[in-house]
Coordinates of C-alpha atoms in Angstrom, one line a residue:
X1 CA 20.1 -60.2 -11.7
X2 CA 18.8 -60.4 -7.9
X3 CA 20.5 -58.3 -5.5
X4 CA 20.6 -59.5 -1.7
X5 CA 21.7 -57.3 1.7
X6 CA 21.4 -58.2 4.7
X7 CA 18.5 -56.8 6.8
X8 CA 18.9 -54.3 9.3
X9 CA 16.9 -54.9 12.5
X10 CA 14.2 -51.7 11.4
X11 CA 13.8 -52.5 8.0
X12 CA 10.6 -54.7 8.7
X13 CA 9.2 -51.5 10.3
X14 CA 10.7 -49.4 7.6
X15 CA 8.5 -51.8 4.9
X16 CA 5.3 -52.1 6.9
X17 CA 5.9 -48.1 7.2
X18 CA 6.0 -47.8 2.8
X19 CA 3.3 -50.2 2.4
X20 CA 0.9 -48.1 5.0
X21 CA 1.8 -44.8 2.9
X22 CA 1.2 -46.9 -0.4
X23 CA -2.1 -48.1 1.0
X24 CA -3.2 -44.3 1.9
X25 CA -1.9 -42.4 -1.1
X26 CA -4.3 -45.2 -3.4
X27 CA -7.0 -44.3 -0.6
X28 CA -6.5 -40.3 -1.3
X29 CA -6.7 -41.1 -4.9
X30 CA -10.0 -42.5 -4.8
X31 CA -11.5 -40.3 -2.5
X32 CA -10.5 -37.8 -5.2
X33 CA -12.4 -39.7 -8.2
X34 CA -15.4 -39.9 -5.8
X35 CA -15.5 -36.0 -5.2
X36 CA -14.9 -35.6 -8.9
X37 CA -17.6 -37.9 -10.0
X38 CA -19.8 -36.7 -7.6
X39 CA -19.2 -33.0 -9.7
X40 CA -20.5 -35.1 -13.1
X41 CA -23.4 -36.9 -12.0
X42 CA -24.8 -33.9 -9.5
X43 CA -27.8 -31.8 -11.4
X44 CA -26.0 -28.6 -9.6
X45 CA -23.2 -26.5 -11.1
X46 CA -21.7 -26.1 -7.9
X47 CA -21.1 -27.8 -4.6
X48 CA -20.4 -27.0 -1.1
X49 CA -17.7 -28.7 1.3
X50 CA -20.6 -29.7 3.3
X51 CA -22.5 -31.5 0.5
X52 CA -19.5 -33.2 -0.7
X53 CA -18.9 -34.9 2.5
X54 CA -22.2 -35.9 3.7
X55 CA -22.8 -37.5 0.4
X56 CA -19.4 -39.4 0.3
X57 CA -19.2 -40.2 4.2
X58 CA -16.2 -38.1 4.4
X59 CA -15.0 -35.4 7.1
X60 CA -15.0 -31.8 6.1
X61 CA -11.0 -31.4 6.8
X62 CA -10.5 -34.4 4.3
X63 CA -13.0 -33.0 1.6
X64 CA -11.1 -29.9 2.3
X65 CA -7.5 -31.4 1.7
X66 CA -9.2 -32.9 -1.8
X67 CA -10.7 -30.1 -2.8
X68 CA -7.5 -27.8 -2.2
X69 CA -5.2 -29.9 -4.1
X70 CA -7.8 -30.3 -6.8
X71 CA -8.1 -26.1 -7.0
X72 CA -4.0 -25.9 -7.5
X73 CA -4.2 -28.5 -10.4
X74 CA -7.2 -26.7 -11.9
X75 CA -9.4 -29.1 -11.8
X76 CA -12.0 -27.4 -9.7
X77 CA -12.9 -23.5 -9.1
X78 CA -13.7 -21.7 -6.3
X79 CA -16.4 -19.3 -6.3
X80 CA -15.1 -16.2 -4.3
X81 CA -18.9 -15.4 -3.2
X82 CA -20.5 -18.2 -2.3
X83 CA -17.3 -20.4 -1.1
X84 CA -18.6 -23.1 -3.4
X85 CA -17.0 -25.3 -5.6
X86 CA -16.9 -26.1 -9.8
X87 CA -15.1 -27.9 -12.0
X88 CA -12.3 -26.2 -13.6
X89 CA -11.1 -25.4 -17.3
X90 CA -8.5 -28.5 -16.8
X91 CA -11.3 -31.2 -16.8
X92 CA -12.5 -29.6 -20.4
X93 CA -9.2 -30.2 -21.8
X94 CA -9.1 -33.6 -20.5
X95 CA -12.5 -34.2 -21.8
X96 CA -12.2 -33.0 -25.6
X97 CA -8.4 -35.1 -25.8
X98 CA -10.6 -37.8 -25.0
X99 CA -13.0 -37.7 -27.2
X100 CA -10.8 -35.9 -30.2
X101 CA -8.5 -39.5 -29.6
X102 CA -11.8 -42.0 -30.0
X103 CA -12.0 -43.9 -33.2
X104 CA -15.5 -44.3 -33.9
X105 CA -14.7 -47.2 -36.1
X106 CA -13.1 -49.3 -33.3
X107 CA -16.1 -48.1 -30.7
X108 CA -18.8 -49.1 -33.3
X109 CA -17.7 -52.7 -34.6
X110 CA -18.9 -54.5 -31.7
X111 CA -22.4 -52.6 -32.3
X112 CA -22.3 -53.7 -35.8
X113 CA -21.5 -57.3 -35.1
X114 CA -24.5 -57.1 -32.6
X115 CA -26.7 -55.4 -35.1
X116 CA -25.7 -57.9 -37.6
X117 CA -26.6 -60.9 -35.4
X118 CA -30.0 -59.4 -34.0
X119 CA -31.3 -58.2 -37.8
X120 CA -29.5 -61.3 -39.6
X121 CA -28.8 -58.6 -42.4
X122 CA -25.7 -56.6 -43.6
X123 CA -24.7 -54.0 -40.8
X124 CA -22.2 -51.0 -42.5
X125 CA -20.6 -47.7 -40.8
X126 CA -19.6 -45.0 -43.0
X127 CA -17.9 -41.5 -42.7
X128 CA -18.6 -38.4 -44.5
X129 CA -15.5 -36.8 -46.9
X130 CA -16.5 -33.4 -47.8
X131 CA -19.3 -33.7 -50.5
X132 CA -19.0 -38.1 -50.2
X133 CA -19.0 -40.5 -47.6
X134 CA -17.7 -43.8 -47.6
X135 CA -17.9 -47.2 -46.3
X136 CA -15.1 -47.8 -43.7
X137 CA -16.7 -51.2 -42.0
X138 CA -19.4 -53.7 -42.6
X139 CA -20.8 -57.3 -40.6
X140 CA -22.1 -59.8 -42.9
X141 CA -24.8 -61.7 -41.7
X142 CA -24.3 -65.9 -42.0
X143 CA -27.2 -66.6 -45.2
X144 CA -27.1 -67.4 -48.5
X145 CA -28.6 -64.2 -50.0
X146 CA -26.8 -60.7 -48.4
X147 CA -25.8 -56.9 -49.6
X148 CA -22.3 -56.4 -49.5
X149 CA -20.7 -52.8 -49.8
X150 CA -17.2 -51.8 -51.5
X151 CA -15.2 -50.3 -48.6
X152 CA -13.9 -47.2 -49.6
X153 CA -15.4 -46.2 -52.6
X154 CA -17.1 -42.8 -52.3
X155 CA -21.1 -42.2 -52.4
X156 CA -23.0 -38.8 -52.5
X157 CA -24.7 -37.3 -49.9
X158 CA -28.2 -37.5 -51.5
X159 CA -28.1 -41.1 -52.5
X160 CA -28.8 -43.9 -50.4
X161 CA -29.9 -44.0 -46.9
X162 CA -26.4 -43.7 -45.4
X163 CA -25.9 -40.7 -47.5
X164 CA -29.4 -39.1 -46.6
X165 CA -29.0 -39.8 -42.8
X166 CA -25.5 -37.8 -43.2
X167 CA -27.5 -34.9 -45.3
X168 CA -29.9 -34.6 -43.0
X169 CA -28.2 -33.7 -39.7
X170 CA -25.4 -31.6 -41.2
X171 CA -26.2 -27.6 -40.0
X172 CA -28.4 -26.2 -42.4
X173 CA -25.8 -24.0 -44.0
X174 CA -24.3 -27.1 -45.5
X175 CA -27.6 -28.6 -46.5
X176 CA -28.4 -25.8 -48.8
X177 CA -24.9 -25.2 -50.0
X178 CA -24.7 -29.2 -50.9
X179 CA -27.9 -29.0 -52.4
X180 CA -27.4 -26.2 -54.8
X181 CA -25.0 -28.0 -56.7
X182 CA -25.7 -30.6 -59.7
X183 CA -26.8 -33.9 -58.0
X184 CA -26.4 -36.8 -59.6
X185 CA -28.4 -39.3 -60.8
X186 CA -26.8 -42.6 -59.7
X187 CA -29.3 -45.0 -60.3
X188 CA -33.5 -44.2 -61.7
X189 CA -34.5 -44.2 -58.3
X190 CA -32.4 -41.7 -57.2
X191 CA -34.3 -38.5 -55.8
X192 CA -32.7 -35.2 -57.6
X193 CA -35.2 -32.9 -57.2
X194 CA -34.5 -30.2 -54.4
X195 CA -38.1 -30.0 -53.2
X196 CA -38.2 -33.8 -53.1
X197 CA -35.2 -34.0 -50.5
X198 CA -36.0 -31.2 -48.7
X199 CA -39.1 -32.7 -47.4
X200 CA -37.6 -36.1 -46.8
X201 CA -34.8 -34.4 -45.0
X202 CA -37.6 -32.8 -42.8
X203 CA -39.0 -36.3 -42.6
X204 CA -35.8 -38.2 -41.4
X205 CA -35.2 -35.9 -39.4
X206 CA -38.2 -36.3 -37.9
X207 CA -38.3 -39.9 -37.6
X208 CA -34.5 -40.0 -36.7
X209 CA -33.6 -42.4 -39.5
X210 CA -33.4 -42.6 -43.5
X211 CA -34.8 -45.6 -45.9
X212 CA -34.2 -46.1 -49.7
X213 CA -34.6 -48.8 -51.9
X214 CA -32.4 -48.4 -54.9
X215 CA -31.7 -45.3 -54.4
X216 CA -27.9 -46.1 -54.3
X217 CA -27.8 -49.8 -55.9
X218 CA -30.7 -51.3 -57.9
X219 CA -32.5 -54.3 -55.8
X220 CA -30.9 -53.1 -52.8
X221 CA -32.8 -51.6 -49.6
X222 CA -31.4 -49.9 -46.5
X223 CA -32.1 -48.3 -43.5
X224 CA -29.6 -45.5 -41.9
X225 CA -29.1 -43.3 -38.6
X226 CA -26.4 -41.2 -37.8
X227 CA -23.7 -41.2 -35.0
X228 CA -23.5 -37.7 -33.8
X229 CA -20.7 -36.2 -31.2
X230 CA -20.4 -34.3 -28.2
X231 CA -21.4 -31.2 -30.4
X232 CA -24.5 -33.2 -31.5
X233 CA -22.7 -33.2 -35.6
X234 CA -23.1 -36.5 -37.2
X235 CA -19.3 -37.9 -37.6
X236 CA -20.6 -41.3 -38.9
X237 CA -23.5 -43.2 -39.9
X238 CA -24.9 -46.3 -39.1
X239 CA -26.7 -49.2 -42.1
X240 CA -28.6 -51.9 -42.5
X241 CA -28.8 -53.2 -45.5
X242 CA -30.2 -56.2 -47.2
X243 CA -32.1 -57.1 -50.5
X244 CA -35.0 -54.6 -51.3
X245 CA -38.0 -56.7 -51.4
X246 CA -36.8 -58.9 -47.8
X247 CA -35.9 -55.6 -46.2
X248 CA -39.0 -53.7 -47.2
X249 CA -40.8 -56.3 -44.9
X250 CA -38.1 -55.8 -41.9
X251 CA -38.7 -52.1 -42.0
X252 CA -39.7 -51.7 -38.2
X253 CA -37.2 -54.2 -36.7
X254 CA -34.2 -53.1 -38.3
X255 CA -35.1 -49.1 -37.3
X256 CA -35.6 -49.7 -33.8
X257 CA -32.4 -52.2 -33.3
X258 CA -30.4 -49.4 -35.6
X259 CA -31.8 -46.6 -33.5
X260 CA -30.8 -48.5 -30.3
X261 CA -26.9 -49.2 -31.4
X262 CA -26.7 -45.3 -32.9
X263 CA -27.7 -44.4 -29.6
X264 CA -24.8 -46.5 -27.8
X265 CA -22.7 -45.1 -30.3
X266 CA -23.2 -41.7 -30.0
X267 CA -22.9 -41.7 -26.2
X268 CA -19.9 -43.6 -26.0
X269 CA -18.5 -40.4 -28.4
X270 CA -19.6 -37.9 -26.2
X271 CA -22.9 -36.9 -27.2
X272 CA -25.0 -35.3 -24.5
X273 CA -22.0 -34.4 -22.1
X274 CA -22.6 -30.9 -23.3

Protein backbone atom coordinates (compact mmCIF):
# COMPACT_ATOMS: atom_id res chain seq x y z
CA UNK A 1 0.00 0.00 0.00
CA UNK A 2 1.34 3.62 -1.01
CA UNK A 3 1.53 6.06 1.72
CA UNK A 4 1.09 9.94 0.74
CA UNK A 5 1.83 13.26 3.23
CA UNK A 6 1.82 16.29 2.33
CA UNK A 7 5.21 18.05 1.65
CA UNK A 8 6.63 20.43 3.98
CA UNK A 9 8.21 23.47 2.24
CA UNK A 10 12.14 21.93 3.24
CA UNK A 11 11.61 18.52 2.32
CA UNK A 12 12.99 19.15 -1.37
CA UNK A 13 16.16 20.42 0.37
CA UNK A 14 15.96 17.73 2.95
CA UNK A 15 15.94 14.97 -0.25
CA UNK A 16 18.53 16.77 -2.39
CA UNK A 17 20.48 16.86 1.10
CA UNK A 18 20.11 12.44 1.48
CA UNK A 19 20.78 11.96 -2.07
CA UNK A 20 24.30 14.20 -1.86
CA UNK A 21 25.27 12.01 1.32
CA UNK A 22 24.13 8.81 -0.72
CA UNK A 23 26.25 10.00 -3.63
CA UNK A 24 29.44 10.59 -1.21
CA UNK A 25 29.23 7.66 1.09
CA UNK A 26 29.28 5.31 -2.61
CA UNK A 27 32.23 7.76 -3.57
CA UNK A 28 34.11 6.90 -0.03
CA UNK A 29 33.43 3.32 -0.78
CA UNK A 30 35.26 3.29 -3.86
CA UNK A 31 38.01 5.33 -3.02
CA UNK A 32 38.43 2.54 -0.45
CA UNK A 33 38.51 -0.48 -3.07
CA UNK A 34 41.00 1.63 -4.97
CA UNK A 35 43.47 2.05 -1.96
CA UNK A 36 42.82 -1.64 -1.23
CA UNK A 37 43.50 -2.79 -4.73
CA UNK A 38 46.25 -0.72 -5.04
CA UNK A 39 47.77 -2.99 -1.70
CA UNK A 40 47.14 -6.32 -4.22
CA UNK A 41 48.59 -5.32 -7.38
CA UNK A 42 51.69 -3.16 -5.76
CA UNK A 43 55.12 -5.45 -5.95
CA UNK A 44 55.77 -3.69 -2.25
CA UNK A 45 54.69 -5.04 1.10
CA UNK A 46 54.02 -1.79 2.30
CA UNK A 47 52.92 1.61 1.29
CA UNK A 48 53.12 5.20 2.32
CA UNK A 49 50.24 7.84 2.61
CA UNK A 50 52.19 9.72 0.03
CA UNK A 51 52.35 6.82 -2.54
CA UNK A 52 48.84 5.98 -2.11
CA UNK A 53 47.60 9.38 -3.11
CA UNK A 54 49.75 10.32 -5.91
CA UNK A 55 48.95 7.03 -7.53
CA UNK A 56 45.14 7.33 -6.98
CA UNK A 57 44.88 11.30 -7.52
CA UNK A 58 43.78 11.68 -4.03
CA UNK A 59 44.72 14.24 -1.15
CA UNK A 60 46.71 13.10 1.71
CA UNK A 61 43.82 14.01 4.42
CA UNK A 62 41.37 11.81 2.32
CA UNK A 63 43.97 8.78 1.89
CA UNK A 64 44.38 9.52 5.52
CA UNK A 65 40.51 9.30 6.50
CA UNK A 66 40.71 5.71 4.31
CA UNK A 67 43.43 4.45 5.65
CA UNK A 68 42.32 5.21 9.40
CA UNK A 69 39.03 3.59 9.06
CA UNK A 70 40.55 0.71 7.20
CA UNK A 71 43.29 0.27 10.39
CA UNK A 72 40.08 0.07 13.02
CA UNK A 73 38.40 -2.71 10.78
CA UNK A 74 41.66 -4.48 10.49
CA UNK A 75 42.06 -4.44 7.19
CA UNK A 76 45.32 -2.69 7.03
CA UNK A 77 48.45 -2.36 9.61
CA UNK A 78 50.41 0.26 10.56
CA UNK A 79 54.04 -0.13 10.92
CA UNK A 80 55.01 1.79 14.14
CA UNK A 81 58.65 2.47 12.53
CA UNK A 82 58.34 3.44 9.31
CA UNK A 83 54.62 4.99 9.53
CA UNK A 84 53.84 2.78 6.56
CA UNK A 85 51.00 0.86 5.74
CA UNK A 86 49.99 -3.29 5.13
CA UNK A 87 47.29 -5.22 4.83
CA UNK A 88 45.91 -6.63 7.86
CA UNK A 89 44.99 -10.28 9.20
CA UNK A 90 41.18 -9.39 8.30
CA UNK A 91 41.75 -9.47 4.45
CA UNK A 92 43.32 -13.22 5.02
CA UNK A 93 40.23 -14.35 6.56
CA UNK A 94 38.28 -12.82 3.83
CA UNK A 95 40.46 -14.30 1.29
CA UNK A 96 40.52 -18.14 2.44
CA UNK A 97 36.27 -17.96 3.07
CA UNK A 98 36.46 -17.13 -0.38
CA UNK A 99 38.21 -19.56 -1.78
CA UNK A 100 37.18 -22.42 1.00
CA UNK A 101 33.30 -21.43 -0.52
CA UNK A 102 34.43 -22.02 -4.50
CA UNK A 103 33.10 -25.11 -6.10
CA UNK A 104 35.58 -26.04 -8.49
CA UNK A 105 33.07 -27.99 -10.38
CA UNK A 106 30.77 -24.95 -11.04
CA UNK A 107 34.18 -22.64 -11.96
CA UNK A 108 35.41 -25.41 -14.32
CA UNK A 109 32.30 -26.37 -16.54
CA UNK A 110 32.48 -23.53 -18.73
CA UNK A 111 36.34 -24.49 -19.28
CA UNK A 112 35.24 -27.93 -20.10
CA UNK A 113 32.56 -26.97 -22.53
CA UNK A 114 35.28 -24.77 -24.21
CA UNK A 115 37.78 -27.53 -24.16
CA UNK A 116 35.28 -29.77 -25.57
CA UNK A 117 34.42 -27.52 -28.42
CA UNK A 118 38.15 -26.46 -29.30
CA UNK A 119 39.53 -30.42 -29.12
CA UNK A 120 36.05 -31.82 -30.49
CA UNK A 121 36.79 -34.77 -27.92
CA UNK A 122 35.40 -35.78 -24.51
CA UNK A 123 36.44 -33.06 -21.77
CA UNK A 124 36.06 -34.71 -17.86
CA UNK A 125 36.92 -33.11 -14.30
CA UNK A 126 37.52 -35.41 -11.51
CA UNK A 127 38.25 -35.13 -7.71
CA UNK A 128 40.51 -37.16 -5.61
CA UNK A 129 38.78 -39.45 -2.50
CA UNK A 130 41.48 -40.62 -0.40
CA UNK A 131 43.22 -43.45 -2.30
CA UNK A 132 40.45 -42.96 -5.62
CA UNK A 133 39.27 -40.18 -7.50
CA UNK A 134 36.28 -39.87 -9.38
CA UNK A 135 34.53 -38.35 -12.23
CA UNK A 136 32.23 -35.59 -11.08
CA UNK A 137 31.57 -33.77 -14.75
CA UNK A 138 32.22 -34.41 -18.41
CA UNK A 139 31.38 -32.33 -22.08
CA UNK A 140 30.75 -34.63 -24.90
CA UNK A 141 31.84 -33.58 -28.04
CA UNK A 142 28.95 -33.57 -31.06
CA UNK A 143 30.49 -36.97 -33.33
CA UNK A 144 29.61 -40.15 -33.97
CA UNK A 145 32.54 -42.01 -32.28
CA UNK A 146 33.38 -40.42 -28.41
CA UNK A 147 34.65 -41.77 -24.76
CA UNK A 148 32.19 -41.42 -22.27
CA UNK A 149 33.05 -41.76 -18.44
CA UNK A 150 30.64 -43.27 -15.51
CA UNK A 151 30.32 -40.30 -13.17
CA UNK A 152 31.01 -41.37 -9.81
CA UNK A 153 32.52 -44.55 -9.96
CA UNK A 154 35.92 -44.54 -8.20
CA UNK A 155 39.42 -45.07 -10.18
CA UNK A 156 42.95 -45.51 -8.54
CA UNK A 157 45.49 -43.13 -8.36
CA UNK A 158 48.02 -44.99 -10.60
CA UNK A 159 45.63 -45.79 -13.41
CA UNK A 160 44.76 -43.60 -16.15
CA UNK A 161 45.95 -40.18 -16.91
CA UNK A 162 43.54 -38.40 -14.53
CA UNK A 163 44.66 -40.69 -11.83
CA UNK A 164 48.46 -40.15 -12.60
CA UNK A 165 48.09 -36.31 -13.00
CA UNK A 166 46.52 -36.51 -9.24
CA UNK A 167 49.58 -38.91 -8.17
CA UNK A 168 51.92 -36.89 -9.40
CA UNK A 169 51.40 -33.50 -7.59
CA UNK A 170 50.29 -34.86 -4.30
CA UNK A 171 53.45 -34.01 -1.54
CA UNK A 172 55.77 -36.61 -1.75
CA UNK A 173 54.83 -38.14 1.58
CA UNK A 174 51.67 -39.36 0.02
CA UNK A 175 53.26 -40.49 -3.16
CA UNK A 176 55.34 -42.98 -1.42
CA UNK A 177 52.81 -43.94 1.17
CA UNK A 178 50.20 -44.57 -1.95
CA UNK A 179 52.70 -46.40 -3.67
CA UNK A 180 53.72 -48.88 -1.04
CA UNK A 181 50.55 -50.51 -1.11
CA UNK A 182 49.27 -53.36 -3.65
CA UNK A 183 48.30 -51.59 -6.92
CA UNK A 184 46.12 -52.93 -8.96
CA UNK A 185 46.09 -54.20 -12.12
CA UNK A 186 42.96 -52.72 -13.85
CA UNK A 187 43.54 -53.41 -17.26
CA UNK A 188 47.21 -55.20 -19.13
CA UNK A 189 48.29 -51.86 -19.78
CA UNK A 190 48.25 -50.76 -16.46
CA UNK A 191 51.81 -49.75 -15.08
CA UNK A 192 52.34 -51.57 -11.46
CA UNK A 193 55.73 -51.54 -11.17
CA UNK A 194 57.04 -48.88 -8.56
CA UNK A 195 60.18 -47.96 -10.52
CA UNK A 196 58.02 -47.64 -13.68
CA UNK A 197 55.73 -44.80 -11.95
CA UNK A 198 58.22 -43.20 -10.28
CA UNK A 199 59.91 -42.08 -13.32
CA UNK A 200 56.76 -41.23 -15.12
CA UNK A 201 55.75 -39.27 -12.14
CA UNK A 202 59.13 -37.43 -12.54
CA UNK A 203 58.21 -37.13 -16.19
CA UNK A 204 54.64 -35.58 -15.79
CA UNK A 205 55.77 -33.62 -13.62
CA UNK A 206 58.07 -32.38 -15.66
CA UNK A 207 56.03 -31.90 -18.66
CA UNK A 208 53.01 -30.64 -16.37
CA UNK A 209 50.59 -33.24 -17.83
CA UNK A 210 49.93 -37.18 -17.87
CA UNK A 211 48.96 -39.47 -21.07
CA UNK A 212 47.85 -43.18 -21.10
CA UNK A 213 46.33 -45.23 -23.52
CA UNK A 214 44.50 -48.10 -21.94
CA UNK A 215 45.81 -47.73 -18.99
CA UNK A 216 42.32 -47.26 -17.31
CA UNK A 217 39.90 -48.62 -20.29
CA UNK A 218 41.09 -50.79 -23.11
CA UNK A 219 40.98 -48.62 -26.67
CA UNK A 220 40.74 -45.63 -24.72
CA UNK A 221 43.44 -42.62 -24.67
CA UNK A 222 43.68 -39.54 -22.48
CA UNK A 223 45.48 -36.74 -21.67
CA UNK A 224 45.30 -35.12 -17.90
CA UNK A 225 46.57 -31.88 -15.90
CA UNK A 226 45.70 -31.04 -12.55
CA UNK A 227 43.92 -28.02 -10.94
CA UNK A 228 45.94 -26.98 -8.03
CA UNK A 229 44.89 -24.27 -5.14
CA UNK A 230 46.04 -21.41 -3.46
CA UNK A 231 48.46 -23.82 -1.51
CA UNK A 232 49.67 -25.11 -5.03
CA UNK A 233 47.80 -28.99 -3.89
CA UNK A 234 45.91 -30.44 -6.81
CA UNK A 235 42.01 -30.42 -5.66
CA UNK A 236 40.92 -31.62 -9.16
CA UNK A 237 42.06 -32.71 -12.42
CA UNK A 238 41.38 -31.85 -15.72
CA UNK A 239 40.76 -34.81 -19.17
CA UNK A 240 40.69 -35.22 -22.42
CA UNK A 241 39.74 -38.19 -23.63
CA UNK A 242 38.88 -39.76 -26.85
CA UNK A 243 39.55 -43.18 -28.65
CA UNK A 244 43.23 -44.40 -28.37
CA UNK A 245 44.36 -44.58 -31.93
CA UNK A 246 42.46 -40.79 -32.95
CA UNK A 247 43.86 -39.31 -29.73
CA UNK A 248 47.36 -40.71 -30.03
CA UNK A 249 47.50 -38.42 -33.21
CA UNK A 250 45.99 -35.21 -31.27
CA UNK A 251 48.67 -35.59 -28.65
CA UNK A 252 50.08 -31.92 -28.92
CA UNK A 253 46.74 -30.05 -29.42
CA UNK A 254 44.79 -31.48 -26.74
CA UNK A 255 47.98 -30.78 -24.06
CA UNK A 256 48.41 -27.32 -24.83
CA UNK A 257 44.41 -26.39 -24.97
CA UNK A 258 44.21 -28.70 -21.54
CA UNK A 259 47.26 -26.81 -20.08
CA UNK A 260 45.69 -23.47 -21.01
CA UNK A 261 42.03 -24.22 -19.23
CA UNK A 262 44.04 -25.89 -15.97
CA UNK A 263 45.67 -22.74 -15.93
CA UNK A 264 42.38 -20.62 -15.89
CA UNK A 265 41.28 -22.98 -13.48
CA UNK A 266 43.70 -22.98 -11.07
CA UNK A 267 43.86 -19.12 -10.89
CA UNK A 268 40.32 -18.60 -10.60
CA UNK A 269 40.92 -21.04 -7.21
CA UNK A 270 43.43 -19.11 -5.86
CA UNK A 271 46.56 -20.46 -7.01
CA UNK A 272 49.49 -18.01 -7.00
CA UNK A 273 47.85 -15.43 -4.50
CA UNK A 274 50.33 -16.85 -2.08
Amino acid sequence: MAVYRDVAPGDGLSVIAAKTVARNSASTVERAADVLLLFASSAATTLGVTEIAQELGLSKAAVHRILSSLRNKGIVEIDPATRRYMLGPVIVSLGLTYLSKLDVRRVAHPELVALSRETFETATLSVRTGAHRVYVDQVTPDREVLMSVQIGLPHPLHAGASSKAFLAFLPQQEIDFYLENNLEQVTPSTVTDIEQLRRQISEIRRRGYALSFGERQPGAGSVAAPVFDYQNLPIAVVSVCGPAERLAQEVDLCAAALLDVTRRISAHMGNGLA
